[in-house]
Amino acid sequence: RFEHPFDALTPPGTTSMASTTSMASSAAEVPLVPVTVLTGFLGSGKTTLLNHILTATHGKKIAVIENEFGDVGIDDELLQKNSKVQADEEIIEMMNGCICCTVRQDLITVLSKLAKRVASGKLKLDGIVIETTGLADPAPVAQTFFVDDAVKAFARLDGIVTLIDAKHIELHLDEEKPEGVENEAVEQVAFADRLLLNKIDLVSEADLFRIESRLKGINAFAPIMRTEKAQVSVDSVLNIKAFDLKKTLDMDPEFLNTDGET
């Protein structure tokens, strides 16, 4: 398994008992917030999609949790132009009502901050989108919503959406790895509940047919949506009620076993 992508910068003791308790107690007052985990290699269009969510007029209040390990983060200028107030360093409110969070620490700590705001009535959330790094196996992020009681009381994993660069996906799928090392592109396709085949304008219809056949060979369950410049409606990636724990456990019986992971 790969290391949890958010763990590297976790200061010791960041998740206090107080914050954990407040997360758990908030569950009684509000329904669980649906969470989309967004995966895809660098260049697949994740940042373009996130920028769209943070600036489009869609009437939803969405928290975007950006993992800072990516080479290209959400544009600072875009954040400045479209943000109301920077209430704290890690949680920025956008003009369209969405929230942009930057993970410099443990994912659970950031979720705890959001849960506190929701519990206090300062924030209403329609959904959360968590971006993972290009080489990250989505499983450790997904596990967070099943193995941490405080998180389970606040949010539910709604779906894993994988963005795919139509021009380069076959190179990634064909990349030979050393023995015992998983191919990250194959993992991301296999774990997806929905596949967004992006940059379709850069390849031919014959290429798309071949690529879609390969993707279905890896994951027969996930619907494939064709997109250009990651332009999809917010409803096609949020609250899609697509994650199926049983299906995931059938594919990876060790999914909920976090022993040995850092």
PDB file of C-alpha atoms in Angstrom:
ATOM      1  CA  ARG A   1       0.000   0.000   0.000  1.00  0.00           C
ATOM      2  CA  PHE A   2       0.963   3.620  -0.447  1.00  0.00           C
ATOM      3  CA  GLU A   3       1.357   5.966   2.468  1.00  0.00           C
ATOM      4  CA  HIS A   4      -1.665   8.025   3.387  1.00  0.00           C
ATOM      5  CA  PRO A   5      -1.108  11.158   1.270  1.00  0.00           C
ATOM      6  CA  PHE A   6      -2.021  13.512   4.101  1.00  0.00           C
ATOM      7  CA  ASP A   7       0.041  11.899   6.839  1.00  0.00           C
ATOM      8  CA  ALA A   8       3.468  13.228   5.978  1.00  0.00           C
ATOM      9  CA  LEU A   9       2.812  16.631   7.529  1.00  0.00           C
ATOM     10  CA  THR A  10       0.807  15.531  10.531  1.00  0.00           C
ATOM     11  CA  PRO A  11       2.131  17.190  13.685  1.00  0.00           C
ATOM     12  CA  PRO A  12       1.921  14.909  16.708  1.00  0.00           C
ATOM     13  CA  GLY A  13      -1.300  15.250  18.642  1.00  0.00           C
ATOM     14  CA  THR A  14      -3.121  17.431  16.121  1.00  0.00           C
ATOM     15  CA  THR A  15      -6.507  15.781  16.610  1.00  0.00           C
ATOM     16  CA  SER A  16      -7.500  16.767  20.128  1.00  0.00           C
ATOM     17  CA  MET A  17     -10.077  14.894  22.182  1.00  0.00           C
ATOM     18  CA  ALA A  18     -12.192  18.066  22.253  1.00  0.00           C
ATOM     19  CA  SER A  19     -12.353  18.348  18.470  1.00  0.00           C
ATOM     20  CA  THR A  20     -13.090  14.647  18.090  1.00  0.00           C
ATOM     21  CA  THR A  21     -15.926  14.883  20.606  1.00  0.00           C
ATOM     22  CA  SER A  22     -17.397  17.925  18.878  1.00  0.00           C
ATOM     23  CA  MET A  23     -17.288  16.090  15.564  1.00  0.00           C
ATOM     24  CA  ALA A  24     -19.156  13.139  16.983  1.00  0.00           C
ATOM     25  CA  SER A  25     -21.745  15.235  18.811  1.00  0.00           C
ATOM     26  CA  SER A  26     -22.536  17.256  15.683  1.00  0.00           C
ATOM     27  CA  ALA A  27     -23.963  14.170  13.974  1.00  0.00           C
ATOM     28  CA  ALA A  28     -27.194  14.318  15.949  1.00  0.00           C
ATOM     29  CA  GLU A  29     -28.074  17.755  14.546  1.00  0.00           C
ATOM     30  CA  VAL A  30     -27.153  17.425  10.883  1.00  0.00           C
ATOM     31  CA  PRO A  31     -27.331  14.705   8.199  1.00  0.00           C
ATOM     32  CA  LEU A  32     -24.052  13.165   7.089  1.00  0.00           C
ATOM     33  CA  VAL A  33     -22.195  15.300   4.553  1.00  0.00           C
ATOM     34  CA  PRO A  34     -21.511  13.455   1.257  1.00  0.00           C
ATOM     35  CA  VAL A  35     -17.826  13.275   0.331  1.00  0.00           C
ATOM     36  CA  THR A  36     -16.349  12.829  -3.142  1.00  0.00           C
ATOM     37  CA  VAL A  37     -12.733  11.650  -3.402  1.00  0.00           C
ATOM     38  CA  LEU A  38     -11.186  12.996  -6.598  1.00  0.00           C
ATOM     39  CA  THR A  39      -8.248  11.087  -8.073  1.00  0.00           C
ATOM     40  CA  GLY A  40      -6.282  11.273 -11.308  1.00  0.00           C
ATOM     41  CA  PHE A  41      -2.755  11.755 -12.537  1.00  0.00           C
ATOM     42  CA  LEU A  42      -1.144  15.166 -12.802  1.00  0.00           C
ATOM     43  CA  GLY A  43      -2.442  16.785 -15.971  1.00  0.00           C
ATOM     44  CA  SER A  44      -5.737  14.889 -16.001  1.00  0.00           C
ATOM     45  CA  GLY A  45      -7.725  18.052 -15.246  1.00  0.00           C
ATOM     46  CA  LYS A  46      -8.373  17.807 -11.490  1.00  0.00           C
ATOM     47  CA  THR A  47      -7.370  21.410 -10.774  1.00  0.00           C
ATOM     48  CA  THR A  48      -9.500  22.665 -13.685  1.00  0.00           C
ATOM     49  CA  LEU A  49     -12.490  20.793 -12.256  1.00  0.00           C
ATOM     50  CA  LEU A  50     -11.838  22.110  -8.742  1.00  0.00           C
ATOM     51  CA  ASN A  51     -11.509  25.689 -10.022  1.00  0.00           C
ATOM     52  CA  HIS A  52     -14.864  25.224 -11.751  1.00  0.00           C
ATOM     53  CA  ILE A  53     -16.503  24.000  -8.528  1.00  0.00           C
ATOM     54  CA  LEU A  54     -15.050  26.943  -6.571  1.00  0.00           C
ATOM     55  CA  THR A  55     -16.162  29.638  -9.016  1.00  0.00           C
ATOM     56  CA  ALA A  56     -19.264  28.434 -10.901  1.00  0.00           C
ATOM     57  CA  THR A  57     -22.749  29.569  -9.923  1.00  0.00           C
ATOM     58  CA  HIS A  58     -24.257  26.244  -8.918  1.00  0.00           C
ATOM     59  CA  GLY A  59     -25.997  27.210  -5.687  1.00  0.00           C
ATOM     60  CA  LYS A  60     -24.274  24.549  -3.601  1.00  0.00           C
ATOM     61  CA  LYS A  61     -21.998  25.032  -0.616  1.00  0.00           C
ATOM     62  CA  ILE A  62     -19.085  22.672  -1.211  1.00  0.00           C
ATOM     63  CA  ALA A  63     -15.835  22.344   0.712  1.00  0.00           C
ATOM     64  CA  VAL A  64     -12.880  21.540  -1.548  1.00  0.00           C
ATOM     65  CA  ILE A  65      -9.999  20.004   0.406  1.00  0.00           C
ATOM     66  CA  GLU A  66      -6.868  20.403  -1.653  1.00  0.00           C
ATOM     67  CA  ASN A  67      -3.848  18.290  -0.934  1.00  0.00           C
ATOM     68  CA  GLU A  68      -0.843  20.603  -1.291  1.00  0.00           C
ATOM     69  CA  PHE A  69       1.523  17.928  -2.598  1.00  0.00           C
ATOM     70  CA  GLY A  70       0.417  18.472  -6.209  1.00  0.00           C
ATOM     71  CA  ASP A  71       2.749  20.414  -8.491  1.00  0.00           C
ATOM     72  CA  VAL A  72      -0.067  22.698  -9.632  1.00  0.00           C
ATOM     73  CA  GLY A  73      -2.338  23.873  -6.837  1.00  0.00           C
ATOM     74  CA  ILE A  74      -5.509  25.891  -7.037  1.00  0.00           C
ATOM     75  CA  ASP A  75      -4.505  29.259  -8.458  1.00  0.00           C
ATOM     76  CA  ASP A  76      -3.696  31.799  -5.707  1.00  0.00           C
ATOM     77  CA  GLU A  77      -4.937  34.616  -7.920  1.00  0.00           C
ATOM     78  CA  LEU A  78      -8.207  32.762  -8.475  1.00  0.00           C
ATOM     79  CA  LEU A  79      -8.559  32.359  -4.715  1.00  0.00           C
ATOM     80  CA  GLN A  80      -7.906  36.079  -4.091  1.00  0.00           C
ATOM     81  CA  LYS A  81     -10.338  37.221  -6.787  1.00  0.00           C
ATOM     82  CA  ASN A  82     -13.114  34.877  -5.742  1.00  0.00           C
ATOM     83  CA  SER A  83     -12.743  34.702  -1.972  1.00  0.00           C
ATOM     84  CA  LYS A  84     -14.746  36.738   0.531  1.00  0.00           C
ATOM     85  CA  VAL A  85     -12.651  36.552   3.659  1.00  0.00           C
ATOM     86  CA  GLN A  86      -9.760  34.385   4.657  1.00  0.00           C
ATOM     87  CA  ALA A  87     -11.071  33.501   8.085  1.00  0.00           C
ATOM     88  CA  ASP A  88      -8.150  31.270   8.816  1.00  0.00           C
ATOM     89  CA  GLU A  89      -5.101  30.188   6.906  1.00  0.00           C
ATOM     90  CA  GLU A  90      -6.508  26.812   5.874  1.00  0.00           C
ATOM     91  CA  ILE A  91     -10.189  27.513   5.237  1.00  0.00           C
ATOM     92  CA  ILE A  92     -11.096  30.180   2.658  1.00  0.00           C
ATOM     93  CA  GLU A  93     -14.675  31.128   1.797  1.00  0.00           C
ATOM     94  CA  MET A  94     -15.322  31.746  -1.903  1.00  0.00           C
ATOM     95  CA  MET A  95     -17.739  34.233  -3.463  1.00  0.00           C
ATOM     96  CA  ASN A  96     -20.024  31.429  -4.665  1.00  0.00           C
ATOM     97  CA  GLY A  97     -20.370  30.129  -1.100  1.00  0.00           C
ATOM     98  CA  CYS A  98     -17.938  27.229  -1.427  1.00  0.00           C
ATOM     99  CA  ILE A  99     -15.033  26.633   0.904  1.00  0.00           C
ATOM    100  CA  CYS A 100     -11.441  25.957  -0.139  1.00  0.00           C
ATOM    101  CA  CYS A 101      -9.274  24.119   2.375  1.00  0.00           C
ATOM    102  CA  THR A 102      -5.593  23.330   2.130  1.00  0.00           C
ATOM    103  CA  VAL A 103      -4.278  20.239   3.865  1.00  0.00           C
ATOM    104  CA  ARG A 104      -1.008  20.979   5.586  1.00  0.00           C
ATOM    105  CA  GLN A 105      -1.748  18.501   8.300  1.00  0.00           C
ATOM    106  CA  ASP A 106      -3.892  15.475   8.976  1.00  0.00           C
ATOM    107  CA  LEU A 107      -7.080  15.121   6.905  1.00  0.00           C
ATOM    108  CA  ILE A 108      -9.058  14.294  10.053  1.00  0.00           C
ATOM    109  CA  THR A 109      -8.000  17.623  11.597  1.00  0.00           C
ATOM    110  CA  VAL A 110      -9.347  19.579   8.619  1.00  0.00           C
ATOM    111  CA  LEU A 111     -12.599  17.584   8.666  1.00  0.00           C
ATOM    112  CA  SER A 112     -12.817  18.342  12.395  1.00  0.00           C
ATOM    113  CA  LYS A 113     -12.581  22.085  11.699  1.00  0.00           C
ATOM    114  CA  LEU A 114     -15.372  21.853   9.137  1.00  0.00           C
ATOM    115  CA  ALA A 115     -17.487  19.734  11.495  1.00  0.00           C
ATOM    116  CA  LYS A 116     -17.138  22.354  14.250  1.00  0.00           C
ATOM    117  CA  ARG A 117     -18.330  25.094  11.903  1.00  0.00           C
ATOM    118  CA  VAL A 118     -21.294  23.010  10.782  1.00  0.00           C
ATOM    119  CA  ALA A 119     -22.192  22.103  14.385  1.00  0.00           C
ATOM    120  CA  SER A 120     -22.024  25.760  15.473  1.00  0.00           C
ATOM    121  CA  GLY A 121     -24.355  26.830  12.679  1.00  0.00           C
ATOM    122  CA  LYS A 122     -21.716  29.012  10.998  1.00  0.00           C
ATOM    123  CA  LEU A 123     -21.492  26.754   7.967  1.00  0.00           C
ATOM    124  CA  LYS A 124     -23.932  24.679   5.931  1.00  0.00           C
ATOM    125  CA  LEU A 125     -22.294  22.113   3.661  1.00  0.00           C
ATOM    126  CA  ASP A 126     -23.886  20.367   0.691  1.00  0.00           C
ATOM    127  CA  GLY A 127     -20.780  18.287   0.070  1.00  0.00           C
ATOM    128  CA  ILE A 128     -17.017  17.885   0.368  1.00  0.00           C
ATOM    129  CA  VAL A 129     -14.521  17.143  -2.412  1.00  0.00           C
ATOM    130  CA  ILE A 130     -11.109  15.762  -1.406  1.00  0.00           C
ATOM    131  CA  GLU A 131      -8.375  15.922  -4.023  1.00  0.00           C
ATOM    132  CA  THR A 132      -5.619  13.319  -3.821  1.00  0.00           C
ATOM    133  CA  THR A 133      -2.163  13.583  -5.326  1.00  0.00           C
ATOM    134  CA  GLY A 134      -1.503  12.186  -8.790  1.00  0.00           C
ATOM    135  CA  LEU A 135       0.340   9.117  -7.522  1.00  0.00           C
ATOM    136  CA  ALA A 136      -1.867   8.458  -4.515  1.00  0.00           C
ATOM    137  CA  ASP A 137      -3.807   5.247  -4.083  1.00  0.00           C
ATOM    138  CA  PRO A 138      -7.288   6.519  -3.116  1.00  0.00           C
ATOM    139  CA  ALA A 139      -7.824   3.682  -0.627  1.00  0.00           C
ATOM    140  CA  PRO A 140      -6.211   5.317   2.453  1.00  0.00           C
ATOM    141  CA  VAL A 141      -8.326   8.463   2.035  1.00  0.00           C
ATOM    142  CA  ALA A 142     -11.466   6.368   1.536  1.00  0.00           C
ATOM    143  CA  GLN A 143     -10.645   4.289   4.632  1.00  0.00           C
ATOM    144  CA  THR A 144     -10.791   7.438   6.772  1.00  0.00           C
ATOM    145  CA  PHE A 145     -14.593   7.409   6.437  1.00  0.00           C
ATOM    146  CA  PHE A 146     -14.926   3.889   7.814  1.00  0.00           C
ATOM    147  CA  VAL A 147     -12.228   3.506  10.458  1.00  0.00           C
ATOM    148  CA  ASP A 148     -12.452   6.856  12.282  1.00  0.00           C
ATOM    149  CA  ASP A 149     -15.570   7.113  14.462  1.00  0.00           C
ATOM    150  CA  ALA A 150     -15.592  10.912  14.599  1.00  0.00           C
ATOM    151  CA  VAL A 151     -15.419  11.189  10.818  1.00  0.00           C
ATOM    152  CA  LYS A 152     -18.150   8.536  10.429  1.00  0.00           C
ATOM    153  CA  ALA A 153     -20.409  10.690  12.608  1.00  0.00           C
ATOM    154  CA  PHE A 154     -19.964  13.751  10.373  1.00  0.00           C
ATOM    155  CA  ALA A 155     -19.509  12.615   6.782  1.00  0.00           C
ATOM    156  CA  ARG A 156     -20.065   9.655   4.459  1.00  0.00           C
ATOM    157  CA  LEU A 157     -18.016   8.542   1.462  1.00  0.00           C
ATOM    158  CA  ASP A 158     -20.311   9.221  -1.483  1.00  0.00           C
ATOM    159  CA  GLY A 159     -18.093   8.264  -4.396  1.00  0.00           C
ATOM    160  CA  ILE A 160     -14.578   8.045  -5.823  1.00  0.00           C
ATOM    161  CA  VAL A 161     -14.327   9.990  -9.081  1.00  0.00           C
ATOM    162  CA  THR A 162     -11.258   9.455 -11.267  1.00  0.00           C
ATOM    163  CA  LEU A 163     -10.277  11.976 -13.929  1.00  0.00           C
ATOM    164  CA  ILE A 164      -8.480  10.447 -16.894  1.00  0.00           C
ATOM    165  CA  ASP A 165      -6.294  12.195 -19.446  1.00  0.00           C
ATOM    166  CA  ALA A 166      -7.418  10.562 -22.708  1.00  0.00           C
ATOM    167  CA  LYS A 167      -4.151  11.428 -24.434  1.00  0.00           C
ATOM    168  CA  HIS A 168      -1.825   9.811 -21.880  1.00  0.00           C
ATOM    169  CA  ILE A 169      -3.829   7.197 -19.945  1.00  0.00           C
ATOM    170  CA  GLU A 170      -2.587   4.254 -22.020  1.00  0.00           C
ATOM    171  CA  LEU A 171       1.047   5.175 -21.276  1.00  0.00           C
ATOM    172  CA  HIS A 172       0.214   5.145 -17.557  1.00  0.00           C
ATOM    173  CA  LEU A 173      -1.682   1.855 -17.742  1.00  0.00           C
ATOM    174  CA  ASP A 174       1.162   0.213 -19.696  1.00  0.00           C
ATOM    175  CA  GLU A 175       3.939   1.447 -17.410  1.00  0.00           C
ATOM    176  CA  GLU A 176       5.893  -1.497 -16.085  1.00  0.00           C
ATOM    177  CA  LYS A 177       6.474  -1.474 -12.340  1.00  0.00           C
ATOM    178  CA  PRO A 178       8.996  -3.383 -10.239  1.00  0.00           C
ATOM    179  CA  GLU A 179       7.726  -6.649  -8.816  1.00  0.00           C
ATOM    180  CA  GLY A 180       5.379  -6.060  -5.891  1.00  0.00           C
ATOM    181  CA  VAL A 181       4.688  -2.413  -6.809  1.00  0.00           C
ATOM    182  CA  GLU A 182       1.146  -1.565  -7.887  1.00  0.00           C
ATOM    183  CA  ASN A 183       0.452   0.485 -10.997  1.00  0.00           C
ATOM    184  CA  GLU A 184      -1.204   3.638  -9.589  1.00  0.00           C
ATOM    185  CA  ALA A 185      -3.192   4.313 -12.769  1.00  0.00           C
ATOM    186  CA  VAL A 186      -4.718   0.833 -12.687  1.00  0.00           C
ATOM    187  CA  GLU A 187      -5.536   1.271  -8.969  1.00  0.00           C
ATOM    188  CA  GLN A 188      -7.236   4.614  -9.589  1.00  0.00           C
ATOM    189  CA  VAL A 189      -9.384   3.167 -12.374  1.00  0.00           C
ATOM    190  CA  ALA A 190     -10.194   0.021 -10.382  1.00  0.00           C
ATOM    191  CA  PHE A 191     -11.335   1.934  -7.281  1.00  0.00           C
ATOM    192  CA  ALA A 192     -13.398   4.527  -9.191  1.00  0.00           C
ATOM    193  CA  ASP A 193     -17.172   4.779  -8.868  1.00  0.00           C
ATOM    194  CA  ARG A 194     -17.247   7.182 -11.832  1.00  0.00           C
ATOM    195  CA  LEU A 195     -14.670   7.795 -14.574  1.00  0.00           C
ATOM    196  CA  LEU A 196     -14.372  11.198 -16.248  1.00  0.00           C
ATOM    197  CA  LEU A 197     -12.575  10.673 -19.549  1.00  0.00           C
ATOM    198  CA  ASN A 198     -11.139  14.160 -20.067  1.00  0.00           C
ATOM    199  CA  LYS A 199      -9.337  15.869 -22.985  1.00  0.00           C
ATOM    200  CA  ILE A 200     -11.364  13.900 -25.514  1.00  0.00           C
ATOM    201  CA  ASP A 201     -10.726  16.683 -28.044  1.00  0.00           C
ATOM    202  CA  LEU A 202      -7.059  15.621 -28.203  1.00  0.00           C
ATOM    203  CA  VAL A 203      -7.685  12.074 -29.465  1.00  0.00           C
ATOM    204  CA  SER A 204      -9.710  10.379 -32.216  1.00  0.00           C
ATOM    205  CA  GLU A 205     -13.014   8.534 -31.838  1.00  0.00           C
ATOM    206  CA  ALA A 206     -11.156   5.267 -32.507  1.00  0.00           C
ATOM    207  CA  ASP A 207      -8.755   6.088 -29.659  1.00  0.00           C
ATOM    208  CA  LEU A 208     -11.673   6.804 -27.331  1.00  0.00           C
ATOM    209  CA  PHE A 209     -13.373   3.514 -28.203  1.00  0.00           C
ATOM    210  CA  ARG A 210     -10.145   1.593 -27.490  1.00  0.00           C
ATOM    211  CA  ILE A 211      -9.483   3.491 -24.228  1.00  0.00           C
ATOM    212  CA  GLU A 212     -13.039   2.963 -22.972  1.00  0.00           C
ATOM    213  CA  SER A 213     -12.750  -0.757 -23.699  1.00  0.00           C
ATOM    214  CA  ARG A 214      -9.566  -0.919 -21.629  1.00  0.00           C
ATOM    215  CA  LEU A 215     -11.133   1.026 -18.769  1.00  0.00           C
ATOM    216  CA  LYS A 216     -14.169  -1.296 -18.739  1.00  0.00           C
ATOM    217  CA  GLY A 217     -11.795  -4.251 -18.653  1.00  0.00           C
ATOM    218  CA  ILE A 218     -10.316  -2.902 -15.409  1.00  0.00           C
ATOM    219  CA  ASN A 219     -13.572  -1.620 -13.908  1.00  0.00           C
ATOM    220  CA  ALA A 220     -16.854  -2.845 -15.400  1.00  0.00           C
ATOM    221  CA  PHE A 221     -19.020  -1.030 -12.834  1.00  0.00           C
ATOM    222  CA  ALA A 222     -18.016   2.644 -13.115  1.00  0.00           C
ATOM    223  CA  PRO A 223     -19.910   4.737 -15.686  1.00  0.00           C
ATOM    224  CA  ILE A 224     -17.606   6.626 -18.087  1.00  0.00           C
ATOM    225  CA  MET A 225     -18.387  10.268 -18.856  1.00  0.00           C
ATOM    226  CA  ARG A 226     -16.571  12.004 -21.725  1.00  0.00           C
ATOM    227  CA  THR A 227     -15.462  15.576 -21.029  1.00  0.00           C
ATOM    228  CA  GLU A 228     -13.430  18.433 -22.491  1.00  0.00           C
ATOM    229  CA  LYS A 229     -11.504  20.764 -20.184  1.00  0.00           C
ATOM    230  CA  ALA A 230     -13.113  18.954 -17.208  1.00  0.00           C
ATOM    231  CA  GLN A 231     -16.410  20.730 -17.883  1.00  0.00           C
ATOM    232  CA  VAL A 232     -19.045  18.673 -16.113  1.00  0.00           C
ATOM    233  CA  SER A 233     -22.027  19.688 -14.022  1.00  0.00           C
ATOM    234  CA  VAL A 234     -21.395  19.703 -10.287  1.00  0.00           C
ATOM    235  CA  ASP A 235     -24.258  17.210  -9.898  1.00  0.00           C
ATOM    236  CA  SER A 236     -22.309  14.639 -11.919  1.00  0.00           C
ATOM    237  CA  VAL A 237     -19.539  14.434  -9.305  1.00  0.00           C
ATOM    238  CA  LEU A 238     -21.336  15.316  -6.047  1.00  0.00           C
ATOM    239  CA  ASN A 239     -23.901  13.360  -4.052  1.00  0.00           C
ATOM    240  CA  ILE A 240     -23.908  10.582  -6.662  1.00  0.00           C
ATOM    241  CA  LYS A 241     -24.460   7.872  -3.992  1.00  0.00           C
ATOM    242  CA  ALA A 242     -22.070   5.585  -5.814  1.00  0.00           C
ATOM    243  CA  PHE A 243     -19.635   4.153  -3.254  1.00  0.00           C
ATOM    244  CA  ASP A 244     -20.375   0.522  -2.412  1.00  0.00           C
ATOM    245  CA  LEU A 245     -18.378  -0.874   0.488  1.00  0.00           C
ATOM    246  CA  LYS A 246     -19.326  -4.488  -0.300  1.00  0.00           C
ATOM    247  CA  LYS A 247     -18.091  -4.171  -3.907  1.00  0.00           C
ATOM    248  CA  THR A 248     -14.853  -2.601  -2.657  1.00  0.00           C
ATOM    249  CA  LEU A 249     -14.288  -5.366  -0.102  1.00  0.00           C
ATOM    250  CA  ASP A 250     -14.932  -7.993  -2.791  1.00  0.00           C
ATOM    251  CA  MET A 251     -12.171  -6.368  -4.852  1.00  0.00           C
ATOM    252  CA  ASP A 252      -9.832  -5.689  -1.905  1.00  0.00           C
ATOM    253  CA  PRO A 253     -10.646  -7.764   1.217  1.00  0.00           C
ATOM    254  CA  GLU A 254      -7.941  -5.851   3.123  1.00  0.00           C
ATOM    255  CA  PHE A 255      -9.567  -2.457   2.404  1.00  0.00           C
ATOM    256  CA  LEU A 256     -10.529  -1.762   6.025  1.00  0.00           C
ATOM    257  CA  ASN A 257      -7.344  -3.243   7.454  1.00  0.00           C
ATOM    258  CA  THR A 258      -5.120  -0.261   8.245  1.00  0.00           C
ATOM    259  CA  ASP A 259      -2.453  -2.250  10.119  1.00  0.00           C
ATOM    260  CA  GLY A 260       0.991  -1.511   8.791  1.00  0.00           C
ATOM    261  CA  GLU A 261      -0.040   1.721   7.087  1.00  0.00           C
ATOM    262  CA  THR A 262       1.512   4.966   8.099  1.00  0.00           C
TER     263      THR A 262
END
